[in-house]
CSV table of C-alpha atoms and ligand atoms in Angstrom, one decimal:
chain,number,residue,atom,x,y,z
M,1483,MET,CA,5.8,-14.9,-11.5
M,1484,THR,CA,3.7,-13.1,-14.2
M,1485,SER,CA,1.9,-9.7,-13.6
M,1486,PRO,CA,-1.6,-9.5,-13.9
M,1487,HIS,CA,-1.0,-6.1,-15.8
M,1488,PRO,CA,-1.0,-6.0,-19.4
M,1489,SER,CA,2.4,-4.6,-21.0
M,1490,THR,CA,0.6,-1.3,-21.1
M,1491,ALA,CA,-2.4,-0.4,-18.5
M,1492,GLN,CA,-3.9,2.8,-17.6
M,1493,THR,CA,-4.7,2.9,-13.9
M,1494,GLY,CA,-6.8,5.1,-11.7
M,1495,GLN,CA,-9.3,6.0,-14.6
M,1496,GLY,CA,-12.5,4.9,-16.1
M,1497,HIS,CA,-14.1,4.2,-12.6
M,1498,GLY,CA,-16.6,7.0,-12.7
M,1499,ALA,CA,-16.9,10.6,-12.9
M,1500,SER,CA,-16.8,11.5,-9.2
M,1501,PRO,CA,-13.9,13.8,-8.5
M,1502,THR,CA,-13.9,12.0,-4.9
M,1503,ALA,CA,-12.4,8.5,-5.0
M,1504,GLY,CA,-13.9,5.9,-2.8
M,1505,LEU,CA,-11.0,4.2,-1.0
M,1506,VAL,CA,-11.0,0.7,1.2
M,1507,VAL,CA,-8.1,0.8,3.6
M,1508,LEU,CA,-7.0,-2.9,4.7
M,1509,ILE,CA,-4.8,-2.9,8.0
M,1510,SER,CA,-3.6,-5.1,10.6
M,1511,GLY,CA,-2.3,-2.9,13.2
M,1512,ARG,CA,-1.3,0.5,14.5
M,1513,GLY,CA,-2.5,2.7,11.4
M,1514,SER,CA,0.0,5.3,11.2
M,1515,ASN,CA,-0.1,5.2,7.3
M,1516,LEU,CA,-3.8,5.0,7.7
M,1517,GLN,CA,-3.7,8.2,9.7
M,1518,ALA,CA,-1.5,10.0,7.4
M,1519,ILE,CA,-4.3,9.2,4.6
M,1520,ILE,CA,-6.8,10.3,7.1
M,1521,ASP,CA,-5.2,13.8,7.6
M,1522,ALA,CA,-4.3,14.2,3.9
M,1523,ILE,CA,-7.9,14.0,3.2
M,1524,ARG,CA,-9.1,16.3,6.0
M,1525,ALA,CA,-6.2,18.8,4.8
M,1526,GLY,CA,-7.9,19.1,1.3
M,1527,GLU,CA,-4.5,17.6,-0.3
M,1528,LEU,CA,-6.5,14.1,-1.2
M,1529,PRO,CA,-9.9,14.3,-2.9
M,1530,ALA,CA,-10.7,10.8,-1.4
M,1531,GLU,CA,-13.4,9.4,0.9
M,1532,ILE,CA,-12.3,6.1,2.8
M,1533,ARG,CA,-15.5,4.2,2.8
M,1534,ALA,CA,-14.4,1.7,4.9
M,1535,VAL,CA,-11.5,0.2,7.1
M,1536,ILE,CA,-11.2,-3.3,7.4
M,1537,SER,CA,-8.7,-4.9,9.7
M,1538,SER,CA,-7.5,-8.6,9.7
M,1539,GLU,CA,-6.8,-8.5,13.5
M,1540,PRO,CA,-9.4,-7.9,16.0
M,1541,GLY,CA,-8.6,-4.9,18.0
M,1542,ALA,CA,-6.3,-3.3,15.9
M,1543,PRO,CA,-5.4,0.4,17.1
M,1544,GLY,CA,-5.6,1.5,13.5
M,1545,ALA,CA,-9.3,0.7,13.7
M,1546,ALA,CA,-9.8,2.9,16.7
M,1547,ARG,CA,-8.1,5.8,14.4
M,1548,ALA,CA,-10.7,5.1,11.8
M,1549,ARG,CA,-13.5,5.2,14.3
M,1550,ALA,CA,-12.3,8.4,15.7
M,1551,ALA,CA,-12.7,9.7,12.3
M,1552,GLY,CA,-15.9,8.5,11.5
M,1553,ILE,CA,-15.0,6.1,9.2
M,1554,PRO,CA,-16.7,2.6,9.3
M,1555,THR,CA,-14.7,-0.4,10.4
M,1556,GLN,CA,-15.0,-3.9,10.2
M,1557,THR,CA,-12.8,-6.8,11.1
M,1558,VAL,CA,-12.6,-10.0,8.8
M,1559,ASN,CA,-10.3,-12.2,11.2
M,1560,TYR,CA,-8.3,-14.6,9.4
M,1561,ARG,CA,-8.5,-16.9,12.3
M,1562,ASP,CA,-12.3,-17.5,11.7
M,1563,PHE,CA,-11.2,-19.4,8.2
M,1564,THR,CA,-9.8,-22.6,7.6
M,1565,MET,CA,-8.5,-21.9,4.2
M,1566,ARG,CA,-7.0,-18.7,3.0
M,1567,GLU,CA,-9.2,-18.5,0.0
M,1568,GLN,CA,-12.3,-18.4,2.2
M,1569,PHE,CA,-10.7,-15.6,3.9
M,1570,ASP,CA,-9.7,-14.0,0.7
M,1571,ARG,CA,-13.3,-14.2,-0.6
M,1572,ALA,CA,-14.8,-12.6,2.7
M,1573,LEU,CA,-12.5,-9.9,2.4
M,1574,MET,CA,-13.5,-9.2,-1.2
M,1575,ALA,CA,-17.2,-9.5,0.1
M,1576,SER,CA,-16.5,-6.9,2.4
M,1577,ILE,CA,-14.5,-4.6,0.3
M,1578,ASP,CA,-16.8,-4.9,-2.6
M,1579,VAL,CA,-19.9,-3.6,-1.0
M,1580,HIS,CA,-18.3,0.0,-1.0
M,1581,ARG,CA,-17.2,-0.1,-4.6
M,1582,PRO,CA,-13.7,1.6,-4.0
M,1583,ARG,CA,-11.8,3.0,-6.7
M,1584,LEU,CA,-8.6,1.8,-5.1
M,1585,VAL,CA,-8.0,-0.6,-2.4
M,1586,VAL,CA,-5.1,0.4,0.0
M,1587,LEU,CA,-2.9,-1.8,2.0
M,1588,ALA,CA,-1.7,-0.2,4.8
M,1589,GLY,CA,0.5,-2.1,7.2
M,1590,PHE,CA,-1.8,-5.2,5.8
M,1591,MET,CA,0.3,-8.5,7.1
M,1592,ARG,CA,-1.6,-11.3,5.3
M,1593,ILE,CA,-0.6,-12.9,2.1
M,1594,LEU,CA,-3.3,-12.4,-0.5
M,1595,GLY,CA,-4.4,-15.3,-2.9
M,1596,LYS,CA,-4.4,-15.0,-6.9
M,1597,PRO,CA,-8.0,-14.5,-7.2
M,1598,PHE,CA,-8.1,-11.7,-4.8
M,1599,ILE,CA,-5.0,-10.0,-6.6
M,1600,ASP,CA,-6.5,-10.7,-9.8
M,1601,HIS,CA,-9.9,-9.2,-8.9
M,1602,TYR,CA,-8.2,-6.2,-8.0
M,1603,ALA,CA,-5.5,-5.8,-10.6
M,1604,GLY,CA,-4.5,-2.3,-11.2
M,1605,ARG,CA,-6.4,-1.0,-8.1
M,1606,LEU,CA,-4.7,-2.5,-5.4
M,1607,ILE,CA,-1.5,-0.9,-3.9
M,1608,ASN,CA,0.6,-1.6,-1.0
M,1609,ILE,CA,3.3,0.4,1.1
M,1610,HIS,CA,6.6,-1.8,2.1
M,1611,PRO,CA,9.3,-0.6,4.4
M,1612,SER,CA,12.3,-1.0,2.2
M,1613,LEU,CA,13.7,0.3,-1.0
M,1614,LEU,CA,12.2,-2.8,-3.3
M,1615,PRO,CA,13.5,-5.0,-4.8
M,1616,GLU,CA,15.8,-4.7,-1.5
M,1617,PHE,CA,14.5,-6.6,1.5
M,1618,SER,CA,11.1,-7.7,0.7
M,1619,GLY,CA,9.2,-9.8,3.2
M,1620,LEU,CA,9.5,-9.3,7.0
M,1621,ASN,CA,11.9,-7.7,9.5
M,1622,THR,CA,13.2,-5.1,6.8
M,1623,HIS,CA,14.6,-2.8,9.2
M,1624,ALA,CA,17.0,-5.5,11.0
M,1625,ARG,CA,18.2,-6.9,7.8
M,1626,ALA,CA,19.0,-3.6,6.4
M,1627,LEU,CA,21.2,-2.7,9.3
M,1628,GLN,CA,22.8,-6.3,9.2
M,1629,SER,CA,23.6,-5.9,5.4
M,1630,GLY,CA,25.6,-2.8,6.2
M,1631,ALA,CA,23.3,-0.7,3.9
M,1632,SER,CA,23.9,3.0,4.0
M,1633,ARG,CA,20.4,3.7,2.9
M,1634,HIS,CA,17.0,2.2,3.7
M,1635,GLY,CA,13.4,3.5,2.9
M,1636,ALA,CA,10.2,2.6,1.7
M,1637,SER,CA,8.4,2.0,-1.6
M,1638,VAL,CA,4.6,2.2,-2.7
M,1639,HIS,CA,3.7,-0.3,-5.2
M,1640,PHE,CA,1.0,-2.2,-7.0
M,1641,VAL,CA,0.3,-5.6,-5.7
M,1642,THR,CA,1.1,-8.5,-8.1
M,1643,HIS,CA,1.2,-12.0,-7.5
M,1644,GLU,CA,4.9,-11.8,-6.7
M,1645,VAL,CA,5.2,-11.0,-2.8
M,1646,ASP,CA,6.4,-7.1,-2.6
M,1647,GLY,CA,7.4,-7.6,-6.1
M,1648,GLY,CA,4.7,-5.3,-8.0
M,1649,PRO,CA,5.8,-2.1,-10.0
M,1650,VAL,CA,6.9,0.7,-7.7
M,1651,ILE,CA,5.2,3.6,-7.8
M,1652,LEU,CA,7.0,5.9,-5.5
M,1653,GLN,CA,10.1,5.6,-3.3
M,1654,ALA,CA,11.7,7.4,-0.5
M,1655,SER,CA,14.9,6.9,1.1
M,1656,VAL,CA,16.6,7.8,4.5
M,1657,PRO,CA,20.1,7.4,5.9
M,1658,VAL,CA,21.3,4.7,8.0
M,1659,LEU,CA,22.9,6.3,10.7
M,1660,PRO,CA,25.5,5.2,13.3
M,1661,GLY,CA,24.2,3.7,16.5
M,1662,ASP,CA,20.8,2.8,14.7
M,1663,SER,CA,18.5,0.1,16.0
M,1664,PRO,CA,15.7,-1.3,13.9
M,1665,GLU,CA,13.2,0.6,15.9
M,1666,LEU,CA,15.0,3.9,15.4
M,1667,LEU,CA,15.5,3.2,11.7
M,1668,ALA,CA,11.9,2.0,11.5
M,1669,GLU,CA,10.7,5.4,12.8
M,1670,ARG,CA,12.9,7.1,10.3
M,1671,VAL,CA,11.2,5.2,7.4
M,1672,LEU,CA,7.9,5.7,8.8
M,1673,GLN,CA,7.9,9.1,8.8
M,1674,GLU,CA,8.9,9.1,5.0
M,1675,GLU,CA,6.1,6.6,4.7
M,1676,ARG,CA,3.4,9.0,6.1
M,1677,ARG,CA,4.9,11.3,3.4
M,1678,ILE,CA,4.6,9.3,0.4
M,1679,TYR,CA,1.5,7.2,0.6
M,1680,PRO,CA,-0.9,10.2,0.3
M,1681,ARG,CA,1.0,11.4,-2.4
M,1682,ALA,CA,1.0,7.9,-4.4
M,1683,ILE,CA,-2.8,7.8,-3.8
M,1684,ARG,CA,-3.2,11.4,-5.2
M,1685,TRP,CA,-1.2,10.3,-8.4
M,1686,PHE,CA,-3.3,7.3,-8.7
M,1687,ILE,CA,-6.9,9.2,-8.3
M,1688,ASP,CA,-5.7,12.0,-10.7
M,1689,GLY,CA,-4.9,9.3,-13.2
M,1690,ARG,CA,-1.7,10.0,-13.9
M,1691,LEU,CA,-0.2,6.6,-13.3
M,1692,SER,CA,0.4,3.7,-16.0
M,1693,VAL,CA,2.2,0.6,-16.1
M,1694,GLU,CA,4.3,-0.2,-18.9
M,1695,ASP,CA,6.5,-3.4,-19.4
M,1696,GLY,CA,6.5,-3.8,-15.4
M,1697,ARG,CA,7.6,-0.1,-14.7
M,1698,VAL,CA,5.3,2.7,-13.5
M,1699,LEU,CA,4.9,5.7,-15.5
M,1700,LEU,CA,4.1,9.1,-13.9
M,1701,ASP,CA,2.6,11.3,-16.6
M,1702,GLY,CA,3.6,8.9,-19.3
M,1703,GLU,CA,7.5,8.7,-18.3
M,1704,GLN,CA,9.5,7.8,-15.4
M,1705,ARG,CA,9.8,10.9,-13.5
M,1706,PRO,CA,12.6,11.8,-10.7
M,1707,GLU,CA,9.6,12.9,-8.2
M,1708,GLN,CA,8.8,8.8,-8.2
M,1709,GLY,CA,12.2,8.7,-6.0
M,1710,LEU,CA,12.9,5.5,-7.8
M,1711,VAL,CA,16.4,4.2,-6.7
M,1712,ARG,CA,16.7,1.4,-9.3
M,1713,VAL,CA,14.9,1.7,-12.5
G,106,GAR,C1,4.6,-0.2,7.9
G,106,GAR,O1,5.9,0.2,8.0
G,106,GAR,C2,4.3,-0.6,6.5
G,106,GAR,O2,5.5,-0.4,5.5
G,106,GAR,C3,4.7,-2.1,6.9
G,106,GAR,O3,3.9,-2.3,8.4
G,106,GAR,C4,4.1,-1.0,8.9
G,106,GAR,C5,2.6,-0.6,9.3
G,106,GAR,O4,2.7,0.7,10.2
G,106,GAR,N1,4.0,-2.8,6.1
G,106,GAR,C6,4.4,-4.3,5.7
G,106,GAR,O5,5.4,-4.7,6.2
G,106,GAR,C7,3.8,-4.9,4.7
G,106,GAR,N2,4.6,-5.8,4.4
G,106,GAR,P1,1.2,1.4,10.1
G,106,GAR,O6,0.1,0.3,10.7
G,106,GAR,O7,1.7,2.3,11.5
G,106,GAR,O8,0.8,1.8,9.0
């Protein structure tokens, strides 16, 4: 798979002088990562404004969280479209009216097509519940337990054409403990997700990220605070 990023790409800059970055957040369910972003903005830790939350699922609990925070919500139900390309186009139209600097996938469980990913290249990020490149795809916690891994975690990454394969911005790991179930492990990982996603978004907004040869650099180099498990 090829990356939509050039070998060297500056990201998070050049989209206007406003210090408050416009975000659109895409969800499919619970929205606890969305809540962490809302909370970080409220706490003054993230100079951003969530202009819209768009859900692929009607009745997603995350949409109620957004409404409670006064954020406009919309549902683009993938079942209303016969082809994925049509769903992607409708989603793009819904996103682009808000002119976001960054599109944030937060528990968004649909696979996006090439035109969509190309359209948002360098300004589309995702959080995945594993230490990528380990355990891309679904059921990551159960698979980590089955594998006998001693550590597991979460990764924030730029989205490219390879599912869960884009350059990793930030990772956090947790121990796998005796007696863990997928649910217990998921909750431990989620606590880290809620910590690292606002942080990665902040780095993007502050223009501190660049991508070089498929690696994400922070202030021009790979830095320890990115927590990268394999570089
Ligand atoms: C999170 O664990 C997120 O990493 C995962 O879904 C959960 C959403 O939780 N995302 C994926 O698996 C994407 N492939 P949330 O709705 O409470 O934020």
